[in-house]
Amino acid sequence: MKRMNILVSSSRQWNPGDEFIRKGVERLLGDILGPNHNWLLWNRNPDLFVDRWSDGRMRTDFLTNSMRDPSLDVIDLVVFAGTPEWFGLPVERIYRSLLTQPRVPVLILGGGSGADMPRLAPHEVEVLDRDNVFICTRSVDLVEWINAQLSTPKAVALPCPAFYSVGEPRGWPDRQRVGVIVQSSGTPNQNVGEELVQSLISALRAAEGKIDLDIVSLYIDEHMRFSRLDLEHPCVYSYEPDHLLAQFSTYSTIISTRLHGAIAGLSAGVPSILLAEEANFRLRSTQKPFGNLLPILSVQEAFRVAAERSLEEARQRSIEILSFKKNAYEDLRNRLRSFLADAL
């Protein structure tokens, strides 16, 4: 039997959140389609753009192990795996190729946006209006904006696919241990404000000898900065997303400045708390579908909750999270199974 070729638009070795989203997408589609298909990558790492932040078109002369051309003549399914880059210059060549290959179904899973809602280009609208396109986003605001631009509304708001990045969680930890996922202020497009960073550093210093915790970095610049602070807490880092997902499962609570670090923590059944700057629309809009399962707290309040939460309280919270995850997963899987049965 012929193996399906699935082209997935994501990034490698850039934004770990993209990798968690892709892991969730792979689990979902593997559950529906089985294991016998090929994953081909459209790599949106900005190092592969013509000019990182000023020209987001994809170069065609790179030598990484990903697609330089959409090559939709051999592609059976196109998947845009989350993040705000499901439209625009980094993926324009995919849309242009889809105009010539109307038979190819398209999944947009976990589409996001910044504070400014996207104005879709004519070629994007033409593709997205097709019957063989499925759209779910992680923001109610974005759903309304997309549907207003399509002739037939089809976008729905569902939890981000990073929520499905971990399969069956490992056994519950036998002691309280907190994972604090940190960021820095100096890395373009990966940063948070220095005021938040300093508040976080102060809380980490104050927690020495009081809270058993790890400092977890998802990006190398963060790991280097926090490793040089001479804090008593261990610093944890890996370039490999599977290592990080396994690490999340060892904690009884996660505190995170990174949205998808917290969502991946929830996927492992770990109660997670977000630290968010007031103006961070992307983070706050994506948090909404999780409600009180993913609270946004101040640094001081988050550390207080983590210190006072008993292991039994954390375990009960985990049961609620995993029940919500099971229902949300089954809902999305059923929607996709029904769509793909008609589209493929």
Tab-separated table of C-alpha atoms in Angstrom:
chain	number	residue	atom	x	y	z
A	1	MET	CA	0.000	0.000	0.000
A	2	LYS	CA	1.264	3.471	-0.888
A	3	ARG	CA	2.483	5.521	2.078
A	4	MET	CA	0.953	8.978	2.451
A	5	ASN	CA	3.237	11.988	2.180
A	6	ILE	CA	2.237	14.627	4.746
A	7	LEU	CA	3.810	18.072	4.429
A	8	VAL	CA	3.794	19.803	7.816
A	9	SER	CA	4.597	23.491	8.218
A	10	SER	CA	6.435	23.946	11.519
A	11	SER	CA	9.918	24.845	12.745
A	12	ARG	CA	12.929	22.889	13.966
A	13	GLN	CA	15.585	24.159	16.355
A	14	TRP	CA	13.944	27.540	16.714
A	15	ASN	CA	10.816	27.838	18.848
A	16	PRO	CA	10.312	24.813	21.142
A	17	GLY	CA	6.596	25.630	21.301
A	18	ASP	CA	6.352	24.865	17.578
A	19	GLU	CA	7.884	21.462	18.245
A	20	PHE	CA	5.394	20.702	21.034
A	21	ILE	CA	2.535	21.680	18.701
A	22	ARG	CA	3.912	19.433	15.955
A	23	LYS	CA	4.230	16.540	18.405
A	24	GLY	CA	0.554	16.928	19.303
A	25	VAL	CA	-0.416	17.062	15.627
A	26	GLU	CA	1.621	13.934	14.883
A	27	ARG	CA	-0.100	12.045	17.720
A	28	LEU	CA	-3.544	13.071	16.498
A	29	LEU	CA	-2.964	12.149	12.864
A	30	GLY	CA	-1.127	8.950	13.758
A	31	ASP	CA	-4.150	7.949	15.822
A	32	ILE	CA	-6.460	8.566	12.860
A	33	LEU	CA	-4.331	7.515	9.882
A	34	GLY	CA	-2.089	4.889	11.461
A	35	PRO	CA	1.733	4.790	11.426
A	36	ASN	CA	2.403	4.150	7.756
A	37	HIS	CA	2.895	7.628	6.356
A	38	ASN	CA	5.828	9.983	5.730
A	39	TRP	CA	6.369	13.344	7.444
A	40	LEU	CA	7.944	16.055	5.291
A	41	LEU	CA	8.871	19.374	6.891
A	42	TRP	CA	8.370	22.938	5.676
A	43	ASN	CA	10.798	24.488	8.158
A	44	ARG	CA	9.882	28.034	9.206
A	45	ASN	CA	13.061	28.571	11.204
A	46	PRO	CA	13.834	32.292	10.553
A	47	ASP	CA	17.422	31.371	9.649
A	48	LEU	CA	15.919	30.001	6.422
A	49	PHE	CA	14.154	33.248	5.509
A	50	VAL	CA	15.558	35.556	2.857
A	51	ASP	CA	16.191	38.159	5.570
A	52	ARG	CA	14.967	36.992	8.993
A	53	TRP	CA	12.810	39.828	10.309
A	54	SER	CA	12.383	41.987	7.217
A	55	ASP	CA	11.721	39.437	4.445
A	56	GLY	CA	9.956	36.247	5.535
A	57	ARG	CA	10.077	34.498	2.176
A	58	MET	CA	11.711	31.063	2.352
A	59	ARG	CA	15.112	30.676	0.749
A	60	THR	CA	15.589	27.798	-1.660
A	61	ASP	CA	19.364	27.339	-1.267
A	62	PHE	CA	19.519	25.982	2.307
A	63	LEU	CA	20.896	22.517	3.049
A	64	THR	CA	18.842	21.450	6.075
A	65	ASN	CA	16.836	18.235	5.831
A	66	SER	CA	13.525	19.887	4.974
A	67	MET	CA	11.569	20.857	1.867
A	68	ARG	CA	12.915	23.636	-0.363
A	69	ASP	CA	9.877	23.450	-2.636
A	70	PRO	CA	6.315	22.444	-1.693
A	71	SER	CA	6.310	19.692	-4.391
A	72	LEU	CA	2.581	19.139	-3.979
A	73	ASP	CA	2.469	16.735	-6.914
A	74	VAL	CA	3.643	14.046	-4.458
A	75	ILE	CA	1.969	15.418	-1.313
A	76	ASP	CA	-1.275	13.854	-0.033
A	77	LEU	CA	-1.995	16.221	2.861
A	78	VAL	CA	-0.762	19.681	3.927
A	79	VAL	CA	-0.768	20.554	7.634
A	80	PHE	CA	-0.107	23.981	9.124
A	81	ALA	CA	0.843	23.055	12.689
A	82	GLY	CA	-0.116	25.994	14.881
A	83	THR	CA	1.608	29.331	15.535
A	84	PRO	CA	0.794	32.654	13.804
A	85	GLU	CA	2.755	31.629	10.687
A	86	TRP	CA	-0.055	29.624	9.077
A	87	PHE	CA	-0.379	32.475	6.550
A	88	GLY	CA	1.909	35.154	5.144
A	89	LEU	CA	5.304	35.161	3.455
A	90	PRO	CA	6.914	32.090	5.108
A	91	VAL	CA	4.187	29.830	3.680
A	92	GLU	CA	3.155	31.786	0.581
A	93	ARG	CA	4.747	29.240	-1.747
A	94	ILE	CA	2.606	26.483	-0.203
A	95	TYR	CA	-0.563	28.481	-0.844
A	96	ARG	CA	0.536	29.334	-4.393
A	97	SER	CA	1.174	25.635	-5.056
A	98	LEU	CA	-2.190	24.709	-3.549
A	99	LEU	CA	-3.832	26.919	-6.170
A	100	THR	CA	-2.541	24.487	-8.787
A	101	GLN	CA	-3.269	21.358	-6.734
A	102	PRO	CA	-6.892	21.690	-5.529
A	103	ARG	CA	-7.094	17.951	-4.772
A	104	VAL	CA	-4.715	18.276	-1.766
A	105	PRO	CA	-6.564	18.589	1.581
A	106	VAL	CA	-5.359	21.169	4.108
A	107	LEU	CA	-5.434	21.129	7.907
A	108	ILE	CA	-4.795	24.258	9.951
A	109	LEU	CA	-4.451	22.973	13.505
A	110	GLY	CA	-3.991	25.434	16.348
A	111	GLY	CA	-3.596	28.546	14.210
A	112	GLY	CA	-2.685	31.624	16.233
A	113	SER	CA	-2.162	35.328	15.774
A	114	GLY	CA	-0.542	38.335	17.339
A	115	ALA	CA	-2.482	41.289	18.698
A	116	ASP	CA	-3.253	42.362	15.121
A	117	MET	CA	-5.739	40.056	13.459
A	118	PRO	CA	-4.590	38.861	10.001
A	119	ARG	CA	-5.923	40.280	6.775
A	120	LEU	CA	-5.825	37.272	4.471
A	121	ALA	CA	-4.435	37.692	0.971
A	122	PRO	CA	-6.664	36.799	-2.008
A	123	HIS	CA	-4.686	33.628	-2.759
A	124	GLU	CA	-5.063	32.532	0.888
A	125	VAL	CA	-8.812	33.133	0.880
A	126	GLU	CA	-9.170	31.174	-2.371
A	127	VAL	CA	-7.480	28.159	-0.800
A	128	LEU	CA	-9.164	28.382	2.608
A	129	ASP	CA	-12.623	28.655	1.036
A	130	ARG	CA	-12.328	25.144	-0.363
A	131	ASP	CA	-14.372	22.267	1.041
A	132	ASN	CA	-11.248	20.183	1.686
A	133	VAL	CA	-9.795	22.660	4.227
A	134	PHE	CA	-10.195	22.191	7.994
A	135	ILE	CA	-9.424	25.132	10.308
A	136	CYS	CA	-9.177	25.164	14.080
A	137	THR	CA	-7.519	27.987	15.961
A	138	ARG	CA	-6.579	28.527	19.587
A	139	SER	CA	-8.372	31.886	19.817
A	140	VAL	CA	-12.073	32.788	19.671
A	141	ASP	CA	-11.143	36.268	18.411
A	142	LEU	CA	-9.184	34.745	15.533
A	143	VAL	CA	-12.064	32.428	14.604
A	144	GLU	CA	-14.405	35.363	14.198
A	145	TRP	CA	-11.834	37.267	12.134
A	146	ILE	CA	-11.122	34.346	9.794
A	147	ASN	CA	-14.774	33.438	9.278
A	148	ALA	CA	-15.625	37.038	8.430
A	149	GLN	CA	-13.223	36.778	5.461
A	150	LEU	CA	-14.477	33.431	4.113
A	151	SER	CA	-17.570	32.868	2.018
A	152	THR	CA	-18.567	29.953	4.280
A	153	PRO	CA	-17.511	30.144	7.953
A	154	LYS	CA	-15.592	27.028	8.955
A	155	ALA	CA	-13.006	27.958	11.593
A	156	VAL	CA	-13.591	26.748	15.161
A	157	ALA	CA	-11.761	27.549	18.429
A	158	LEU	CA	-10.210	24.552	20.209
A	159	PRO	CA	-7.302	24.064	22.649
A	160	CYS	CA	-3.826	24.302	21.121
A	161	PRO	CA	-2.526	20.911	19.811
A	162	ALA	CA	0.490	21.221	22.131
A	163	PHE	CA	-2.041	19.981	24.707
A	164	TYR	CA	-1.699	16.555	23.048
A	165	SER	CA	2.107	16.485	22.815
A	166	VAL	CA	2.422	13.923	25.646
A	167	GLY	CA	0.739	10.535	25.402
A	168	GLU	CA	-0.095	8.636	28.568
A	169	PRO	CA	1.702	10.474	31.397
A	170	ARG	CA	4.210	8.636	33.549
A	171	GLY	CA	3.342	7.734	37.115
A	172	TRP	CA	2.708	10.647	39.456
A	173	PRO	CA	5.885	11.973	41.203
A	174	ASP	CA	6.363	10.862	44.791
A	175	ARG	CA	7.549	14.261	45.997
A	176	GLN	CA	6.796	17.911	45.416
A	177	ARG	CA	9.098	19.388	42.829
A	178	VAL	CA	8.480	22.512	40.781
A	179	GLY	CA	9.667	23.168	37.240
A	180	VAL	CA	10.111	26.882	36.509
A	181	ILE	CA	10.246	27.478	32.744
A	182	VAL	CA	12.107	30.737	32.217
A	183	GLN	CA	12.836	33.174	29.409
A	184	SER	CA	15.307	35.946	28.822
A	185	SER	CA	14.949	39.419	27.366
A	186	GLY	CA	17.724	39.374	24.781
A	187	THR	CA	16.697	36.867	22.100
A	188	PRO	CA	14.717	38.286	19.174
A	189	ASN	CA	11.193	36.879	18.930
A	190	GLN	CA	11.794	34.623	21.963
A	191	ASN	CA	11.991	37.291	24.634
A	192	VAL	CA	10.018	38.674	27.539
A	193	GLY	CA	10.536	42.056	29.195
A	194	GLU	CA	13.516	42.530	31.479
A	195	GLU	CA	11.207	43.611	34.311
A	196	LEU	CA	9.565	40.171	34.275
A	197	VAL	CA	12.979	38.494	34.075
A	198	GLN	CA	14.236	40.395	37.132
A	199	SER	CA	11.073	39.535	39.094
A	200	LEU	CA	11.623	35.902	38.195
A	201	ILE	CA	15.277	35.964	39.253
A	202	SER	CA	14.345	37.574	42.579
A	203	ALA	CA	11.708	34.883	43.208
A	204	LEU	CA	14.187	32.133	42.367
A	205	ARG	CA	16.710	33.549	44.826
A	206	ALA	CA	14.045	33.848	47.528
A	207	ALA	CA	13.014	30.212	46.922
A	208	GLU	CA	16.476	28.827	47.657
A	209	GLY	CA	16.215	26.394	50.547
A	210	LYS	CA	12.406	26.736	50.577
A	211	ILE	CA	11.107	25.231	47.331
A	212	ASP	CA	12.535	22.174	45.586
A	213	LEU	CA	12.684	23.353	41.985
A	214	ASP	CA	14.468	23.180	38.646
A	215	ILE	CA	15.112	26.128	36.332
A	216	VAL	CA	14.014	24.856	32.911
A	217	SER	CA	15.140	26.589	29.709
A	218	LEU	CA	13.656	25.744	26.330
A	219	TYR	CA	16.087	27.944	24.398
A	220	ILE	CA	19.874	27.975	24.591
A	221	ASP	CA	20.234	31.720	25.338
A	222	GLU	CA	18.022	31.336	28.405
A	223	HIS	CA	20.024	28.367	29.648
A	224	MET	CA	23.308	30.248	29.343
A	225	ARG	CA	22.007	33.314	31.180
A	226	PHE	CA	20.398	31.454	34.081
A	227	SER	CA	23.321	29.025	34.396
A	228	ARG	CA	25.622	31.994	35.092
A	229	LEU	CA	23.524	33.338	37.987
A	230	ASP	CA	25.016	30.869	40.512
A	231	LEU	CA	21.601	29.957	41.879
A	232	GLU	CA	21.295	26.802	43.976
A	233	HIS	CA	18.571	25.353	41.760
A	234	PRO	CA	19.599	22.914	38.990
A	235	CYS	CA	19.388	24.299	35.437
A	236	VAL	CA	17.711	21.950	32.958
A	237	TYR	CA	17.964	22.243	29.171
A	238	SER	CA	17.847	20.101	26.035
A	239	TYR	CA	17.676	20.894	22.324
A	240	GLU	CA	15.463	17.814	21.937
A	241	PRO	CA	11.727	18.378	22.602
A	242	ASP	CA	11.154	14.754	23.660
A	243	HIS	CA	13.689	15.192	26.490
A	244	LEU	CA	11.831	18.285	27.691
A	245	LEU	CA	8.415	16.614	27.525
A	246	ALA	CA	9.737	13.708	29.579
A	247	GLN	CA	11.200	16.171	32.092
A	248	PHE	CA	7.882	17.993	32.517
A	249	SER	CA	6.301	14.741	33.691
A	250	THR	CA	8.606	14.644	36.728
A	251	TYR	CA	7.156	17.816	38.285
A	252	SER	CA	4.206	18.281	40.620
A	253	THR	CA	3.746	21.907	39.480
A	254	ILE	CA	5.044	23.982	36.559
A	255	ILE	CA	5.443	27.769	36.523
A	256	SER	CA	6.113	29.118	33.038
A	257	THR	CA	6.635	32.353	31.152
A	258	ARG	CA	6.346	30.269	27.977
A	259	LEU	CA	2.808	29.573	26.807
A	260	HIS	CA	3.543	26.258	25.139
A	261	GLY	CA	5.780	25.109	27.959
A	262	ALA	CA	2.768	25.458	30.268
A	263	ILE	CA	0.428	23.766	27.772
A	264	ALA	CA	2.880	20.870	27.306
A	265	GLY	CA	3.004	20.629	31.108
A	266	LEU	CA	-0.789	20.290	31.124
A	267	SER	CA	-0.460	17.574	28.484
A	268	ALA	CA	1.676	15.634	30.968
A	269	GLY	CA	-1.045	16.146	33.568
A	270	VAL	CA	1.023	18.618	35.575
A	271	PRO	CA	-0.785	21.617	37.118
A	272	SER	CA	0.719	24.634	35.362
A	273	ILE	CA	0.733	28.373	36.025
A	274	LEU	CA	1.424	31.077	33.456
A	275	LEU	CA	3.367	34.258	34.058
A	276	ALA	CA	2.188	36.806	31.495
A	277	GLU	CA	2.830	40.435	30.811
A	278	GLU	CA	-0.388	42.440	30.603
A	279	ALA	CA	0.061	43.308	26.921
A	280	ASN	CA	0.723	39.724	25.772
A	281	PHE	CA	-2.420	39.190	23.680
A	282	ARG	CA	-1.147	35.985	22.033
A	283	LEU	CA	-0.596	34.266	25.367
A	284	ARG	CA	-3.788	35.476	26.989
A	285	SER	CA	-6.051	34.599	24.050
A	286	THR	CA	-4.597	31.069	23.798
A	287	GLN	CA	-5.004	30.536	27.543
A	288	LYS	CA	-8.761	31.163	27.439
A	289	PRO	CA	-9.923	27.694	26.247
A	290	PHE	CA	-8.229	26.152	29.317
A	291	GLY	CA	-10.040	28.417	31.789
A	292	ASN	CA	-9.062	27.841	35.397
A	293	LEU	CA	-6.912	24.834	34.432
A	294	LEU	CA	-4.243	27.307	33.272
A	295	PRO	CA	-4.302	30.339	35.573
A	296	ILE	CA	-2.297	33.491	34.893
A	297	LEU	CA	-0.705	34.771	38.096
A	298	SER	CA	1.944	37.253	39.170
A	299	VAL	CA	5.425	35.889	39.867
A	300	GLN	CA	4.993	36.241	43.620
A	301	GLU	CA	1.550	34.615	43.624
A	302	ALA	CA	2.685	31.738	41.411
A	303	PHE	CA	5.590	30.891	43.712
A	304	ARG	CA	3.305	31.133	46.752
A	305	VAL	CA	0.795	28.711	45.211
A	306	ALA	CA	3.575	26.294	44.252
A	307	ALA	CA	5.020	26.393	47.774
A	308	GLU	CA	1.681	25.888	49.541
A	309	ARG	CA	0.109	23.284	47.229
A	310	SER	CA	0.289	19.814	48.744
A	311	LEU	CA	1.186	16.755	46.692
A	312	GLU	CA	-2.369	15.452	47.115
A	313	GLU	CA	-3.859	18.775	45.932
A	314	ALA	CA	-1.607	18.683	42.892
A	315	ARG	CA	-2.660	15.095	42.181
A	316	GLN	CA	-6.355	16.003	42.299
A	317	ARG	CA	-5.703	18.915	39.975
A	318	SER	CA	-3.911	16.541	37.615
A	319	ILE	CA	-6.977	14.271	37.473
A	320	GLU	CA	-9.108	17.257	36.395
A	321	ILE	CA	-6.565	18.256	33.732
A	322	LEU	CA	-6.318	14.751	32.250
A	323	SER	CA	-10.108	14.389	32.158
A	324	PHE	CA	-10.378	17.672	30.247
A	325	LYS	CA	-7.556	16.574	27.938
A	326	LYS	CA	-9.247	13.247	27.164
A	327	ASN	CA	-12.522	14.912	26.210
A	328	ALA	CA	-10.835	17.653	24.153
A	329	TYR	CA	-8.648	15.097	22.350
A	330	GLU	CA	-11.611	12.897	21.466
A	331	ASP	CA	-13.555	15.915	20.204
A	332	LEU	CA	-10.785	17.042	17.857
A	333	ARG	CA	-9.954	13.493	16.767
A	334	ASN	CA	-13.587	12.831	15.837
A	335	ARG	CA	-13.809	16.093	13.900
A	336	LEU	CA	-10.612	15.286	11.994
A	337	ARG	CA	-11.570	11.673	11.342
A	338	SER	CA	-14.878	12.744	9.816
A	339	PHE	CA	-13.214	15.453	7.726
A	340	LEU	CA	-10.389	13.220	6.465
A	341	ALA	CA	-12.785	10.408	5.568
A	342	ASP	CA	-14.342	12.736	3.014
A	343	ALA	CA	-11.253	14.739	1.983
A	344	LEU	CA	-8.700	11.991	1.342
